[in-house]
Amino acid sequence: MQDFIPLIRWFQISSSGFRKNVMPYKKIIPKDLFHEIIYYHLDPSYEVISNILPPRISQKFGKLDSSLIKEEHVAIISSWIDKKEINFYDHKRNPYSFKLLYRASKDGFEAKNFHQLCDNKGPTVTIAKIHSNDKLIGGYNPLDWKPRSNFSYLSGDNCWYSTFDSFLFSFTLKSSSNDNSAPQIARIGNSGNISDYAIGYNVNHGPSFGGGWDLSIQEDNLIYSYGAYSYPDCDSFITKNPYLKLEDYEVFQIIKK
């Protein structure tokens, strides 16, 4: 058994798999390696120092396809999805894959194109670049984009869906002079019925969040924001302005590895 220890990818074993299949053999595993595995499962940001085999390159989950974000952004967003506000995932151990569904500059800015490519695809992340701005803004929708099905509220052509897991966020681009700006997040509010307006849907709009709208992408290459209605902290990074010119935006399907 000792001869096989260097050939095992220990840090790709899940916590439950480690408990069930590895713990019984604790005595034959080198103490330093065993402690490192424990540290890794307690703190995913822990930097492994053991000389073990690296993770296999997955054929199922390919390289990130994005003109707006990098793997480091993906790791932070993934951490937020799992409600980790500190000790973000290392991008090499990110539990989620981001599959590009839609890029406005390639697929067209029309709302029908967004809905054709992104509706009924499960959880998604939207990333938008504002024209002549050094920030990316976006949102996480843990639900499907879908029209008029089990909605929480309906008004004209607009319907809303309830969730406590959605959020809006912002990143400052590295090319900015203000490189030290921390990523910002605004989670859905929890007072009253605010969460009933977490995710908006309109066949003539792109991705939409909040009852305000707090953030909504329109067909005319504009992002609309009428204030922090459903996401109380978003006014710290999204300007209350119904006419923010959009440079490009991307939508990713979130897939658990």
mmCIF file of C-alpha atoms in Angstrom:
data_model
loop_
_atom_site.group_PDB
_atom_site.id
_atom_site.type_symbol
_atom_site.label_atom_id
_atom_site.label_comp_id
_atom_site.label_asym_id
_atom_site.label_seq_id
_atom_site.Cartn_x
_atom_site.Cartn_y
_atom_site.Cartn_z
ATOM 1 C CA MET A 1 0.000 0.000 0.000
ATOM 2 C CA GLN A 2 2.842 2.402 0.817
ATOM 3 C CA ASP A 3 4.032 2.288 -2.797
ATOM 4 C CA PHE A 4 0.683 3.606 -4.047
ATOM 5 C CA ILE A 5 0.455 6.629 -1.720
ATOM 6 C CA PRO A 6 2.440 8.971 -4.055
ATOM 7 C CA LEU A 7 0.180 7.965 -6.968
ATOM 8 C CA ILE A 8 -3.105 9.008 -5.350
ATOM 9 C CA ARG A 9 -4.582 12.449 -5.974
ATOM 10 C CA TRP A 10 -5.524 12.962 -2.335
ATOM 11 C CA PHE A 11 -6.825 16.498 -2.650
ATOM 12 C CA GLN A 12 -9.395 15.559 -5.282
ATOM 13 C CA ILE A 13 -11.142 13.224 -2.853
ATOM 14 C CA SER A 14 -14.351 14.744 -1.470
ATOM 15 C CA SER A 15 -14.793 15.303 2.263
ATOM 16 C CA SER A 16 -17.320 12.471 2.503
ATOM 17 C CA GLY A 17 -15.106 10.179 0.430
ATOM 18 C CA PHE A 18 -12.164 10.990 2.667
ATOM 19 C CA ARG A 19 -14.159 10.188 5.798
ATOM 20 C CA LYS A 20 -15.540 6.909 4.447
ATOM 21 C CA ASN A 21 -12.641 5.572 2.409
ATOM 22 C CA VAL A 22 -9.448 7.150 3.738
ATOM 23 C CA MET A 23 -9.899 7.615 7.475
ATOM 24 C CA PRO A 24 -9.920 3.831 8.126
ATOM 25 C CA TYR A 25 -6.360 3.711 6.721
ATOM 26 C CA LYS A 26 -5.047 6.642 8.740
ATOM 27 C CA LYS A 27 -2.213 4.598 10.257
ATOM 28 C CA ILE A 28 -0.521 3.891 6.931
ATOM 29 C CA ILE A 29 -0.750 7.469 5.600
ATOM 30 C CA PRO A 30 2.247 9.705 6.408
ATOM 31 C CA LYS A 31 1.319 11.992 9.281
ATOM 32 C CA ASP A 32 2.267 15.223 7.464
ATOM 33 C CA LEU A 33 0.187 14.264 4.430
ATOM 34 C CA PHE A 34 -2.779 13.267 6.563
ATOM 35 C CA HIS A 35 -2.682 16.608 8.415
ATOM 36 C CA GLU A 36 -2.496 18.502 5.119
ATOM 37 C CA ILE A 37 -5.580 16.715 3.832
ATOM 38 C CA ILE A 38 -7.425 17.657 7.038
ATOM 39 C CA TYR A 39 -6.296 21.302 6.719
ATOM 40 C CA TYR A 40 -7.415 21.377 3.087
ATOM 41 C CA HIS A 41 -10.936 20.198 3.919
ATOM 42 C CA LEU A 42 -11.199 22.645 6.839
ATOM 43 C CA ASP A 43 -9.943 25.586 4.766
ATOM 44 C CA PRO A 44 -10.139 25.363 0.929
ATOM 45 C CA SER A 45 -7.779 28.375 0.663
ATOM 46 C CA TYR A 46 -4.998 26.357 2.329
ATOM 47 C CA GLU A 47 -1.950 26.091 0.071
ATOM 48 C CA VAL A 48 -0.870 22.470 -0.317
ATOM 49 C CA ILE A 49 2.878 21.881 0.039
ATOM 50 C CA SER A 50 3.024 18.081 -0.196
ATOM 51 C CA ASN A 51 4.723 16.639 -3.260
ATOM 52 C CA ILE A 52 1.703 14.804 -4.630
ATOM 53 C CA LEU A 53 0.195 14.362 -8.081
ATOM 54 C CA PRO A 54 -1.591 17.477 -9.374
ATOM 55 C CA PRO A 55 -5.284 17.320 -10.277
ATOM 56 C CA ARG A 56 -6.092 15.733 -13.614
ATOM 57 C CA ILE A 57 -7.075 18.123 -16.366
ATOM 58 C CA SER A 58 -10.781 17.630 -16.805
ATOM 59 C CA GLN A 59 -12.012 17.058 -20.343
ATOM 60 C CA LYS A 60 -15.562 17.810 -19.284
ATOM 61 C CA PHE A 61 -14.843 21.283 -17.953
ATOM 62 C CA GLY A 62 -12.799 23.267 -20.444
ATOM 63 C CA LYS A 63 -10.930 26.530 -20.235
ATOM 64 C CA LEU A 64 -12.919 29.623 -19.298
ATOM 65 C CA ASP A 65 -14.293 31.294 -22.436
ATOM 66 C CA SER A 66 -14.653 34.966 -21.566
ATOM 67 C CA SER A 67 -13.519 38.325 -22.896
ATOM 68 C CA LEU A 68 -14.471 40.060 -19.629
ATOM 69 C CA ILE A 69 -13.410 37.972 -16.627
ATOM 70 C CA LYS A 70 -10.571 35.695 -15.542
ATOM 71 C CA GLU A 71 -10.370 32.563 -13.425
ATOM 72 C CA GLU A 72 -9.748 34.678 -10.325
ATOM 73 C CA HIS A 73 -13.116 36.414 -10.800
ATOM 74 C CA VAL A 74 -14.794 33.047 -11.298
ATOM 75 C CA ALA A 75 -13.313 31.758 -8.029
ATOM 76 C CA ILE A 76 -14.640 34.757 -6.095
ATOM 77 C CA ILE A 77 -18.116 34.490 -7.620
ATOM 78 C CA SER A 78 -18.132 30.755 -6.871
ATOM 79 C CA SER A 79 -17.242 31.535 -3.261
ATOM 80 C CA TRP A 80 -20.154 33.961 -3.056
ATOM 81 C CA ILE A 81 -22.470 31.315 -4.507
ATOM 82 C CA ASP A 82 -21.483 29.097 -1.582
ATOM 83 C CA LYS A 83 -21.884 32.082 0.799
ATOM 84 C CA LYS A 84 -18.166 32.307 1.524
ATOM 85 C CA GLU A 85 -17.485 35.977 2.265
ATOM 86 C CA ILE A 86 -13.828 35.373 3.208
ATOM 87 C CA ASN A 87 -11.272 32.663 2.393
ATOM 88 C CA PHE A 88 -12.299 32.601 -1.268
ATOM 89 C CA TYR A 89 -11.757 29.454 -3.302
ATOM 90 C CA ASP A 90 -8.434 29.131 -5.026
ATOM 91 C CA HIS A 91 -9.139 29.186 -8.767
ATOM 92 C CA LYS A 92 -7.427 25.803 -9.136
ATOM 93 C CA ARG A 93 -9.907 24.231 -6.702
ATOM 94 C CA ASN A 94 -13.063 25.978 -7.795
ATOM 95 C CA PRO A 95 -16.050 23.598 -7.365
ATOM 96 C CA TYR A 96 -17.935 25.219 -10.266
ATOM 97 C CA SER A 97 -17.425 25.462 -13.996
ATOM 98 C CA PHE A 98 -18.626 28.544 -15.915
ATOM 99 C CA LYS A 99 -19.936 27.583 -19.357
ATOM 100 C CA LEU A 100 -20.451 30.490 -21.742
ATOM 101 C CA LEU A 101 -24.021 30.580 -23.040
ATOM 102 C CA TYR A 102 -24.188 34.043 -24.545
ATOM 103 C CA ARG A 103 -21.947 36.960 -25.501
ATOM 104 C CA ALA A 104 -23.844 40.021 -26.662
ATOM 105 C CA SER A 105 -21.116 41.292 -29.001
ATOM 106 C CA LYS A 106 -21.138 37.913 -30.788
ATOM 107 C CA ASP A 107 -24.737 36.716 -30.448
ATOM 108 C CA GLY A 108 -26.472 40.095 -30.742
ATOM 109 C CA PHE A 109 -27.829 42.456 -28.108
ATOM 110 C CA GLU A 110 -31.483 41.664 -28.870
ATOM 111 C CA ALA A 111 -33.395 40.271 -25.889
ATOM 112 C CA LYS A 112 -34.758 37.399 -27.976
ATOM 113 C CA ASN A 113 -31.212 36.139 -28.533
ATOM 114 C CA PHE A 114 -30.488 36.184 -24.809
ATOM 115 C CA HIS A 115 -33.676 34.254 -24.040
ATOM 116 C CA GLN A 116 -33.110 31.764 -26.849
ATOM 117 C CA LEU A 117 -29.654 30.880 -25.533
ATOM 118 C CA CYS A 118 -30.104 31.294 -21.772
ATOM 119 C CA ASP A 119 -33.689 30.422 -20.788
ATOM 120 C CA ASN A 120 -34.232 27.185 -18.846
ATOM 121 C CA LYS A 121 -30.512 26.546 -18.328
ATOM 122 C CA GLY A 122 -30.502 26.573 -14.518
ATOM 123 C CA PRO A 123 -28.273 28.872 -12.431
ATOM 124 C CA THR A 124 -26.436 31.569 -14.376
ATOM 125 C CA VAL A 125 -24.053 34.458 -13.826
ATOM 126 C CA THR A 126 -24.302 37.642 -15.883
ATOM 127 C CA ILE A 127 -21.200 39.841 -16.358
ATOM 128 C CA ALA A 128 -21.538 43.292 -17.947
ATOM 129 C CA LYS A 129 -18.968 45.898 -18.993
ATOM 130 C CA ILE A 130 -20.114 49.500 -18.918
ATOM 131 C CA HIS A 131 -18.883 51.745 -21.738
ATOM 132 C CA SER A 132 -15.999 54.052 -20.712
ATOM 133 C CA ASN A 133 -15.970 52.612 -17.208
ATOM 134 C CA ASP A 134 -13.362 50.644 -15.271
ATOM 135 C CA LYS A 135 -15.864 48.332 -13.581
ATOM 136 C CA LEU A 136 -17.649 45.095 -14.327
ATOM 137 C CA ILE A 137 -21.070 44.609 -12.788
ATOM 138 C CA GLY A 138 -23.237 41.538 -12.782
ATOM 139 C CA GLY A 139 -25.587 39.233 -10.971
ATOM 140 C CA TYR A 140 -26.137 35.636 -9.968
ATOM 141 C CA ASN A 141 -29.472 33.962 -10.676
ATOM 142 C CA PRO A 142 -29.806 30.582 -8.901
ATOM 143 C CA LEU A 143 -33.025 29.881 -10.823
ATOM 144 C CA ASP A 144 -33.958 29.383 -14.467
ATOM 145 C CA TRP A 145 -34.656 32.350 -16.674
ATOM 146 C CA LYS A 146 -38.213 31.407 -17.630
ATOM 147 C CA PRO A 147 -41.466 33.168 -18.568
ATOM 148 C CA ARG A 148 -44.525 33.196 -16.297
ATOM 149 C CA SER A 149 -44.100 29.896 -14.467
ATOM 150 C CA ASN A 150 -44.475 29.676 -10.686
ATOM 151 C CA PHE A 151 -43.666 33.370 -10.354
ATOM 152 C CA SER A 152 -44.104 35.302 -7.106
ATOM 153 C CA TYR A 153 -45.437 38.532 -8.663
ATOM 154 C CA LEU A 154 -46.809 39.677 -12.033
ATOM 155 C CA SER A 155 -47.231 43.183 -13.421
ATOM 156 C CA GLY A 156 -47.952 43.702 -17.101
ATOM 157 C CA ASP A 157 -45.194 42.071 -19.142
ATOM 158 C CA ASN A 158 -42.960 41.733 -16.071
ATOM 159 C CA CYS A 159 -42.861 38.811 -13.672
ATOM 160 C CA TRP A 160 -40.614 38.186 -10.685
ATOM 161 C CA TYR A 161 -39.278 35.107 -8.948
ATOM 162 C CA SER A 162 -38.404 34.646 -5.297
ATOM 163 C CA THR A 163 -35.062 33.452 -3.953
ATOM 164 C CA PHE A 164 -32.780 34.196 -1.010
ATOM 165 C CA ASP A 165 -29.639 33.130 -2.895
ATOM 166 C CA SER A 166 -29.264 35.732 -5.653
ATOM 167 C CA PHE A 167 -26.820 38.636 -5.525
ATOM 168 C CA LEU A 168 -25.356 41.521 -7.524
ATOM 169 C CA PHE A 169 -21.641 42.300 -7.624
ATOM 170 C CA SER A 170 -18.910 44.497 -9.023
ATOM 171 C CA PHE A 171 -15.230 44.139 -9.917
ATOM 172 C CA THR A 172 -12.703 46.859 -10.698
ATOM 173 C CA LEU A 173 -10.638 45.998 -13.755
ATOM 174 C CA LYS A 174 -6.925 45.450 -13.153
ATOM 175 C CA SER A 175 -6.081 48.022 -15.811
ATOM 176 C CA SER A 176 -7.681 50.669 -13.628
ATOM 177 C CA SER A 177 -5.479 53.078 -11.687
ATOM 178 C CA ASN A 178 -7.347 51.946 -8.581
ATOM 179 C CA ASP A 179 -6.090 48.356 -8.562
ATOM 180 C CA ASN A 180 -6.726 47.877 -4.858
ATOM 181 C CA SER A 181 -10.492 48.192 -5.043
ATOM 182 C CA ALA A 182 -12.033 45.128 -3.451
ATOM 183 C CA PRO A 183 -14.790 43.167 -5.196
ATOM 184 C CA GLN A 184 -18.219 44.175 -3.938
ATOM 185 C CA ILE A 185 -21.385 42.158 -3.413
ATOM 186 C CA ALA A 186 -25.008 42.999 -2.631
ATOM 187 C CA ARG A 187 -27.188 40.079 -1.587
ATOM 188 C CA ILE A 188 -30.966 40.052 -1.861
ATOM 189 C CA GLY A 189 -32.632 41.808 1.063
ATOM 190 C CA ASN A 190 -34.431 39.813 3.745
ATOM 191 C CA SER A 191 -36.988 42.299 5.018
ATOM 192 C CA GLY A 192 -40.677 42.110 4.146
ATOM 193 C CA ASN A 193 -41.359 40.559 0.755
ATOM 194 C CA ILE A 194 -38.260 41.986 -0.938
ATOM 195 C CA SER A 195 -37.012 38.536 -1.928
ATOM 196 C CA ASP A 196 -40.196 38.004 -3.967
ATOM 197 C CA TYR A 197 -38.701 40.451 -6.483
ATOM 198 C CA ALA A 198 -35.216 38.927 -6.579
ATOM 199 C CA ILE A 199 -35.219 37.841 -10.233
ATOM 200 C CA GLY A 200 -37.129 39.672 -12.951
ATOM 201 C CA TYR A 201 -38.262 38.374 -16.332
ATOM 202 C CA ASN A 202 -39.509 40.217 -19.387
ATOM 203 C CA VAL A 203 -39.371 38.760 -22.884
ATOM 204 C CA ASN A 204 -38.229 42.187 -24.156
ATOM 205 C CA HIS A 205 -35.430 42.548 -21.574
ATOM 206 C CA GLY A 206 -32.139 40.824 -20.986
ATOM 207 C CA PRO A 207 -31.118 39.638 -17.488
ATOM 208 C CA SER A 208 -33.017 41.593 -14.816
ATOM 209 C CA PHE A 209 -32.702 41.719 -11.038
ATOM 210 C CA GLY A 210 -34.839 43.344 -8.350
ATOM 211 C CA GLY A 211 -38.153 45.081 -8.237
ATOM 212 C CA GLY A 212 -36.762 48.531 -9.014
ATOM 213 C CA TRP A 213 -35.322 47.486 -11.479
ATOM 214 C CA ASP A 214 -32.132 47.307 -9.411
ATOM 215 C CA LEU A 215 -30.350 46.097 -12.550
ATOM 216 C CA SER A 216 -31.834 45.319 -15.955
ATOM 217 C CA ILE A 217 -30.212 44.978 -19.365
ATOM 218 C CA GLN A 218 -32.319 46.374 -22.182
ATOM 219 C CA GLU A 219 -32.345 45.785 -25.933
ATOM 220 C CA ASP A 220 -31.002 49.243 -26.705
ATOM 221 C CA ASN A 221 -27.517 48.441 -25.341
ATOM 222 C CA LEU A 222 -28.352 50.133 -22.043
ATOM 223 C CA ILE A 223 -28.315 49.002 -18.445
ATOM 224 C CA TYR A 224 -31.167 50.402 -16.386
ATOM 225 C CA SER A 225 -30.904 50.888 -12.625
ATOM 226 C CA TYR A 226 -33.551 52.717 -10.649
ATOM 227 C CA GLY A 227 -31.939 52.237 -7.243
ATOM 228 C CA ALA A 228 -31.441 49.662 -4.518
ATOM 229 C CA TYR A 229 -34.947 48.279 -4.103
ATOM 230 C CA SER A 230 -34.347 44.545 -3.613
ATOM 231 C CA TYR A 231 -30.558 44.535 -3.168
ATOM 232 C CA PRO A 232 -30.006 47.162 -0.438
ATOM 233 C CA ASP A 233 -26.229 47.435 -0.830
ATOM 234 C CA CYS A 234 -26.026 47.650 -4.614
ATOM 235 C CA ASP A 235 -26.158 51.455 -4.624
ATOM 236 C CA SER A 236 -22.537 51.422 -3.426
ATOM 237 C CA PHE A 237 -21.377 50.213 -6.855
ATOM 238 C CA ILE A 238 -24.308 50.603 -9.287
ATOM 239 C CA THR A 239 -25.147 54.187 -10.163
ATOM 240 C CA LYS A 240 -28.825 55.065 -10.013
ATOM 241 C CA ASN A 241 -29.109 55.944 -13.667
ATOM 242 C CA PRO A 242 -31.542 54.606 -16.269
ATOM 243 C CA TYR A 243 -29.067 55.236 -19.086
ATOM 244 C CA LEU A 244 -25.779 53.406 -18.538
ATOM 245 C CA LYS A 245 -24.300 52.578 -21.946
ATOM 246 C CA LEU A 246 -23.409 48.904 -22.297
ATOM 247 C CA GLU A 247 -20.173 47.816 -23.997
ATOM 248 C CA ASP A 248 -20.724 44.051 -23.809
ATOM 249 C CA TYR A 249 -22.112 41.360 -21.549
ATOM 250 C CA GLU A 250 -21.789 37.612 -21.084
ATOM 251 C CA VAL A 251 -23.967 34.973 -19.444
ATOM 252 C CA PHE A 252 -22.540 31.760 -18.005
ATOM 253 C CA GLN A 253 -24.253 28.555 -16.976
ATOM 254 C CA ILE A 254 -23.025 27.424 -13.544
ATOM 255 C CA ILE A 255 -22.162 23.724 -13.439
ATOM 256 C CA LYS A 256 -21.159 21.850 -10.309
ATOM 257 C CA LYS A 257 -18.003 19.847 -10.996
#
